[in-house]
mmCIF file of the C-alpha atoms, coordinates in Angstrom:
data_MODEL
# 
_entry.id   MODEL 
# 
loop_
_atom_site.group_PDB 
_atom_site.id 
_atom_site.type_symbol 
_atom_site.label_atom_id 
_atom_site.label_alt_id 
_atom_site.label_comp_id 
_atom_site.label_asym_id 
_atom_site.label_entity_id 
_atom_site.label_seq_id 
_atom_site.pdbx_PDB_ins_code 
_atom_site.Cartn_x 
_atom_site.Cartn_y 
_atom_site.Cartn_z 
_atom_site.occupancy 
_atom_site.B_iso_or_equiv 
_atom_site.pdbx_formal_charge 
_atom_site.auth_seq_id 
_atom_site.auth_comp_id 
_atom_site.auth_asym_id 
_atom_site.auth_atom_id 
_atom_site.pdbx_PDB_model_num 
ATOM 1   C CA . MET A 1 1   ? 109.379 100.512 97.213  1.00 0.00 ? 1   MET A CA 1 
ATOM 2   C CA . LEU A 1 2   ? 107.361 103.266 95.525  1.00 0.00 ? 2   LEU A CA 1 
ATOM 3   C CA . ASP A 1 3   ? 108.870 106.768 95.760  1.00 0.00 ? 3   ASP A CA 1 
ATOM 4   C CA . MET A 1 4   ? 106.841 109.846 95.861  1.00 0.00 ? 4   MET A CA 1 
ATOM 5   C CA . ASN A 1 5   ? 107.116 110.542 92.141  1.00 0.00 ? 5   ASN A CA 1 
ATOM 6   C CA . GLN A 1 6   ? 105.920 107.000 91.347  1.00 0.00 ? 6   GLN A CA 1 
ATOM 7   C CA . LYS A 1 7   ? 102.875 107.399 93.616  1.00 0.00 ? 7   LYS A CA 1 
ATOM 8   C CA . ILE A 1 8   ? 102.137 110.682 92.013  1.00 0.00 ? 8   ILE A CA 1 
ATOM 9   C CA . LYS A 1 9   ? 102.353 109.244 88.597  1.00 0.00 ? 9   LYS A CA 1 
ATOM 10  C CA . ILE A 1 10  ? 99.918  106.343 89.525  1.00 0.00 ? 10  ILE A CA 1 
ATOM 11  C CA . PHE A 1 11  ? 97.427  108.925 90.925  1.00 0.00 ? 11  PHE A CA 1 
ATOM 12  C CA . LYS A 1 12  ? 97.700  111.111 87.772  1.00 0.00 ? 12  LYS A CA 1 
ATOM 13  C CA . ALA A 1 13  ? 97.175  108.027 85.579  1.00 0.00 ? 13  ALA A CA 1 
ATOM 14  C CA . LEU A 1 14  ? 94.110  106.957 87.612  1.00 0.00 ? 14  LEU A CA 1 
ATOM 15  C CA . GLY A 1 15  ? 92.768  110.659 87.717  1.00 0.00 ? 15  GLY A CA 1 
ATOM 16  C CA . ASN A 1 16  ? 91.448  110.214 84.284  1.00 0.00 ? 16  ASN A CA 1 
ATOM 17  C CA . GLU A 1 17  ? 88.040  108.663 84.171  1.00 0.00 ? 17  GLU A CA 1 
ATOM 18  C CA . THR A 1 18  ? 88.742  106.368 81.032  1.00 0.00 ? 18  THR A CA 1 
ATOM 19  C CA . ARG A 1 19  ? 92.066  105.207 82.425  1.00 0.00 ? 19  ARG A CA 1 
ATOM 20  C CA . PHE A 1 20  ? 90.405  104.465 85.823  1.00 0.00 ? 20  PHE A CA 1 
ATOM 21  C CA . LEU A 1 21  ? 87.619  102.495 84.163  1.00 0.00 ? 21  LEU A CA 1 
ATOM 22  C CA . ILE A 1 22  ? 90.172  100.549 82.086  1.00 0.00 ? 22  ILE A CA 1 
ATOM 23  C CA . PHE A 1 23  ? 92.325  99.853  85.158  1.00 0.00 ? 23  PHE A CA 1 
ATOM 24  C CA . LYS A 1 24  ? 89.274  98.913  87.257  1.00 0.00 ? 24  LYS A CA 1 
ATOM 25  C CA . ASN A 1 25  ? 88.015  96.424  84.634  1.00 0.00 ? 25  ASN A CA 1 
ATOM 26  C CA . VAL A 1 26  ? 91.493  95.028  83.869  1.00 0.00 ? 26  VAL A CA 1 
ATOM 27  C CA . PHE A 1 27  ? 91.969  94.544  87.654  1.00 0.00 ? 27  PHE A CA 1 
ATOM 28  C CA . THR A 1 28  ? 88.553  92.974  88.412  1.00 0.00 ? 28  THR A CA 1 
ATOM 29  C CA . GLY A 1 29  ? 88.405  90.794  85.321  1.00 0.00 ? 29  GLY A CA 1 
ATOM 30  C CA . GLY A 1 30  ? 85.707  92.994  83.671  1.00 0.00 ? 30  GLY A CA 1 
ATOM 31  C CA . TYR A 1 31  ? 86.938  92.118  80.245  1.00 0.00 ? 31  TYR A CA 1 
ATOM 32  C CA . THR A 1 32  ? 87.305  88.771  78.588  1.00 0.00 ? 32  THR A CA 1 
ATOM 33  C CA . CYS A 1 33  ? 89.594  88.183  75.682  1.00 0.00 ? 33  CYS A CA 1 
ATOM 34  C CA . SER A 1 34  ? 89.486  85.497  73.087  1.00 0.00 ? 34  SER A CA 1 
ATOM 35  C CA . LEU A 1 35  ? 92.698  83.494  72.640  1.00 0.00 ? 35  LEU A CA 1 
ATOM 36  C CA . ASP A 1 36  ? 94.874  83.977  69.599  1.00 0.00 ? 36  ASP A CA 1 
ATOM 37  C CA . LYS A 1 37  ? 93.350  81.584  67.107  1.00 0.00 ? 37  LYS A CA 1 
ATOM 38  C CA . LYS A 1 38  ? 96.304  81.968  64.697  1.00 0.00 ? 38  LYS A CA 1 
ATOM 39  C CA . ASP A 1 39  ? 98.668  80.620  67.444  1.00 0.00 ? 39  ASP A CA 1 
ATOM 40  C CA . PRO A 1 40  ? 96.789  78.304  69.788  1.00 0.00 ? 40  PRO A CA 1 
ATOM 41  C CA . ASN A 1 41  ? 99.970  77.499  71.584  1.00 0.00 ? 41  ASN A CA 1 
ATOM 42  C CA . VAL A 1 42  ? 100.310 80.994  73.072  1.00 0.00 ? 42  VAL A CA 1 
ATOM 43  C CA . ASN A 1 43  ? 100.270 80.670  76.846  1.00 0.00 ? 43  ASN A CA 1 
ATOM 44  C CA . VAL A 1 44  ? 98.133  83.495  78.461  1.00 0.00 ? 44  VAL A CA 1 
ATOM 45  C CA . SER A 1 45  ? 97.357  84.127  82.060  1.00 0.00 ? 45  SER A CA 1 
ATOM 46  C CA . ALA A 1 46  ? 93.706  83.766  82.921  1.00 0.00 ? 46  ALA A CA 1 
ATOM 47  C CA . HIS A 1 47  ? 93.822  87.218  84.336  1.00 0.00 ? 47  HIS A CA 1 
ATOM 48  C CA . ALA A 1 48  ? 94.956  88.922  81.127  1.00 0.00 ? 48  ALA A CA 1 
ATOM 49  C CA . THR A 1 49  ? 92.835  90.804  78.635  1.00 0.00 ? 49  THR A CA 1 
ATOM 50  C CA . CYS A 1 50  ? 93.800  92.179  75.229  1.00 0.00 ? 50  CYS A CA 1 
ATOM 51  C CA . VAL A 1 51  ? 93.885  95.709  73.838  1.00 0.00 ? 51  VAL A CA 1 
ATOM 52  C CA . SER A 1 52  ? 91.180  95.031  71.135  1.00 0.00 ? 52  SER A CA 1 
ATOM 53  C CA . THR A 1 53  ? 88.759  93.778  73.725  1.00 0.00 ? 53  THR A CA 1 
ATOM 54  C CA . ILE A 1 54  ? 89.214  96.804  75.934  1.00 0.00 ? 54  ILE A CA 1 
ATOM 55  C CA . ALA A 1 55  ? 88.662  99.079  72.867  1.00 0.00 ? 55  ALA A CA 1 
ATOM 56  C CA . GLU A 1 56  ? 85.318  97.460  72.230  1.00 0.00 ? 56  GLU A CA 1 
ATOM 57  C CA . HIS A 1 57  ? 83.970  98.905  75.435  1.00 0.00 ? 57  HIS A CA 1 
ATOM 58  C CA . PHE A 1 58  ? 84.665  102.554 74.626  1.00 0.00 ? 58  PHE A CA 1 
ATOM 59  C CA . GLU A 1 59  ? 83.783  105.009 71.993  1.00 0.00 ? 59  GLU A CA 1 
ATOM 60  C CA . PHE A 1 60  ? 87.404  105.714 71.256  1.00 0.00 ? 60  PHE A CA 1 
ATOM 61  C CA . SER A 1 61  ? 89.714  104.604 68.550  1.00 0.00 ? 61  SER A CA 1 
ATOM 62  C CA . LEU A 1 62  ? 92.294  101.860 69.129  1.00 0.00 ? 62  LEU A CA 1 
ATOM 63  C CA . PRO A 1 63  ? 95.095  104.452 69.105  1.00 0.00 ? 63  PRO A CA 1 
ATOM 64  C CA . THR A 1 64  ? 93.344  106.516 71.805  1.00 0.00 ? 64  THR A CA 1 
ATOM 65  C CA . ILE A 1 65  ? 92.906  103.444 74.118  1.00 0.00 ? 65  ILE A CA 1 
ATOM 66  C CA . SER A 1 66  ? 96.524  102.516 73.422  1.00 0.00 ? 66  SER A CA 1 
ATOM 67  C CA . LYS A 1 67  ? 97.586  105.985 74.613  1.00 0.00 ? 67  LYS A CA 1 
ATOM 68  C CA . HIS A 1 68  ? 95.590  105.457 77.859  1.00 0.00 ? 68  HIS A CA 1 
ATOM 69  C CA . LEU A 1 69  ? 97.085  102.030 78.193  1.00 0.00 ? 69  LEU A CA 1 
ATOM 70  C CA . LYS A 1 70  ? 100.678 103.454 77.728  1.00 0.00 ? 70  LYS A CA 1 
ATOM 71  C CA . GLU A 1 71  ? 100.036 105.885 80.693  1.00 0.00 ? 71  GLU A CA 1 
ATOM 72  C CA . LEU A 1 72  ? 98.847  103.041 82.817  1.00 0.00 ? 72  LEU A CA 1 
ATOM 73  C CA . ARG A 1 73  ? 101.865 100.975 81.866  1.00 0.00 ? 73  ARG A CA 1 
ATOM 74  C CA . GLU A 1 74  ? 104.213 103.902 82.550  1.00 0.00 ? 74  GLU A CA 1 
ATOM 75  C CA . ALA A 1 75  ? 102.651 104.323 85.897  1.00 0.00 ? 75  ALA A CA 1 
ATOM 76  C CA . ASN A 1 76  ? 103.504 100.725 86.478  1.00 0.00 ? 76  ASN A CA 1 
ATOM 77  C CA . ILE A 1 77  ? 100.052 99.590  87.447  1.00 0.00 ? 77  ILE A CA 1 
ATOM 78  C CA . VAL A 1 78  ? 99.554  97.347  84.479  1.00 0.00 ? 78  VAL A CA 1 
ATOM 79  C CA . THR A 1 79  ? 101.824 95.147  82.410  1.00 0.00 ? 79  THR A CA 1 
ATOM 80  C CA . MET A 1 80  ? 101.645 94.598  78.726  1.00 0.00 ? 80  MET A CA 1 
ATOM 81  C CA . GLU A 1 81  ? 103.031 91.797  76.744  1.00 0.00 ? 81  GLU A CA 1 
ATOM 82  C CA . LYS A 1 82  ? 102.765 90.867  73.022  1.00 0.00 ? 82  LYS A CA 1 
ATOM 83  C CA . LYS A 1 83  ? 101.978 87.242  72.529  1.00 0.00 ? 83  LYS A CA 1 
ATOM 84  C CA . GLY A 1 84  ? 101.128 85.944  69.078  1.00 0.00 ? 84  GLY A CA 1 
ATOM 85  C CA . ASN A 1 85  ? 99.185  88.722  67.287  1.00 0.00 ? 85  ASN A CA 1 
ATOM 86  C CA . LYS A 1 86  ? 97.723  90.275  70.330  1.00 0.00 ? 86  LYS A CA 1 
ATOM 87  C CA . ILE A 1 87  ? 98.921  92.516  73.173  1.00 0.00 ? 87  ILE A CA 1 
ATOM 88  C CA . TYR A 1 88  ? 97.734  91.266  76.592  1.00 0.00 ? 88  TYR A CA 1 
ATOM 89  C CA . ILE A 1 89  ? 97.364  93.497  79.705  1.00 0.00 ? 89  ILE A CA 1 
ATOM 90  C CA . GLU A 1 90  ? 97.361  92.457  83.339  1.00 0.00 ? 90  GLU A CA 1 
ATOM 91  C CA . PRO A 1 91  ? 97.310  94.477  86.509  1.00 0.00 ? 91  PRO A CA 1 
ATOM 92  C CA . ASN A 1 92  ? 100.566 94.875  88.327  1.00 0.00 ? 92  ASN A CA 1 
ATOM 93  C CA . ILE A 1 93  ? 99.606  93.251  91.563  1.00 0.00 ? 93  ILE A CA 1 
ATOM 94  C CA . GLU A 1 94  ? 102.820 94.060  93.254  1.00 0.00 ? 94  GLU A CA 1 
ATOM 95  C CA . THR A 1 95  ? 102.544 97.836  92.646  1.00 0.00 ? 95  THR A CA 1 
ATOM 96  C CA . VAL A 1 96  ? 98.874  97.805  93.492  1.00 0.00 ? 96  VAL A CA 1 
ATOM 97  C CA . ARG A 1 97  ? 99.618  95.872  96.766  1.00 0.00 ? 97  ARG A CA 1 
ATOM 98  C CA . GLU A 1 98  ? 102.314 98.368  97.686  1.00 0.00 ? 98  GLU A CA 1 
ATOM 99  C CA . LEU A 1 99  ? 100.140 101.372 97.088  1.00 0.00 ? 99  LEU A CA 1 
ATOM 100 C CA . GLY A 1 100 ? 97.461  99.703  99.204  1.00 0.00 ? 100 GLY A CA 1 
ATOM 101 C CA . GLY A 1 101 ? 100.058 99.218  101.840 1.00 0.00 ? 101 GLY A CA 1 
ATOM 102 C CA . CYS A 1 102 ? 100.614 103.033 101.784 1.00 0.00 ? 102 CYS A CA 1 
ATOM 103 C CA . PHE A 1 103 ? 97.000  103.655 102.534 1.00 0.00 ? 103 PHE A CA 1 
ATOM 104 C CA . SER A 1 104 ? 97.080  101.134 105.288 1.00 0.00 ? 104 SER A CA 1 
ATOM 105 C CA . THR A 1 105 ? 100.061 102.863 106.802 1.00 0.00 ? 105 THR A CA 1 
ATOM 106 C CA . LEU A 1 106 ? 98.279  106.273 106.563 1.00 0.00 ? 106 LEU A CA 1 
ATOM 107 C CA . VAL A 1 107 ? 95.188  104.813 108.351 1.00 0.00 ? 107 VAL A CA 1 
ATOM 108 C CA . ASP A 1 108 ? 97.235  103.066 111.071 1.00 0.00 ? 108 ASP A CA 1 
ATOM 109 C CA . ASN A 1 109 ? 99.192  106.292 111.731 1.00 0.00 ? 109 ASN A CA 1 
ATOM 110 C CA . PHE A 1 110 ? 96.025  108.349 111.846 1.00 0.00 ? 110 PHE A CA 1 
ATOM 111 C CA . GLU A 1 111 ? 94.399  105.997 114.311 1.00 0.00 ? 111 GLU A CA 1 
ATOM 112 C CA . LYS A 1 112 ? 97.537  105.927 116.535 1.00 0.00 ? 112 LYS A CA 1 
ATOM 113 C CA . ASN A 1 113 ? 97.861  109.673 116.475 1.00 0.00 ? 113 ASN A CA 1 
ATOM 114 C CA . ARG A 1 114 ? 94.235  110.799 116.374 1.00 0.00 ? 114 ARG A CA 1 
ATOM 115 C CA . GLU A 1 115 ? 94.572  112.835 119.479 1.00 0.00 ? 115 GLU A CA 1 
ATOM 116 C CA . LEU A 1 116 ? 97.305  114.962 117.847 1.00 0.00 ? 116 LEU A CA 1 
ATOM 117 C CA . PHE A 1 117 ? 94.907  115.977 115.163 1.00 0.00 ? 117 PHE A CA 1 
ATOM 118 C CA . PHE A 1 118 ? 91.688  116.156 117.095 1.00 0.00 ? 118 PHE A CA 1 
ATOM 119 C CA . ASP A 1 119 ? 92.445  116.735 120.709 1.00 0.00 ? 119 ASP A CA 1 
ATOM 120 C CA . ASP A 1 120 ? 89.274  115.803 122.608 1.00 0.00 ? 120 ASP A CA 1 
ATOM 121 C CA . VAL A 1 121 ? 86.932  115.303 119.564 1.00 0.00 ? 121 VAL A CA 1 
ATOM 122 C CA . VAL A 1 122 ? 85.539  111.890 119.431 1.00 0.00 ? 122 VAL A CA 1 
ATOM 123 C CA . LEU A 1 123 ? 84.887  110.441 116.000 1.00 0.00 ? 123 LEU A CA 1 
ATOM 124 C CA . SER A 1 124 ? 82.087  107.940 115.615 1.00 0.00 ? 124 SER A CA 1 
# 
């Protein structure tokens, strides 16, 4: 279960426009990555993309993109794994699912306790 510090770390990581765009595109399959031609036996998830492919979509150096990816990885919303001569990135679905559950709980609690917040005000 995500604690408050972990949630804050996720929001800080996604609070940067570049990191948010990287995450969004990794999560939605917005990048495609060629397989490692030097080692065709490398087994890669269909959802994975590689660092070099991400870097092609931004006007930043590869080290800058790597720093952004490091923050996303430290926030535990992406995973990174070196296979062959490439580093592959995937969304951490479990963390994203849990964070989504936090929002669902907030909405459910708000709906259940709406009268505590708004008395007789009707929201439409």
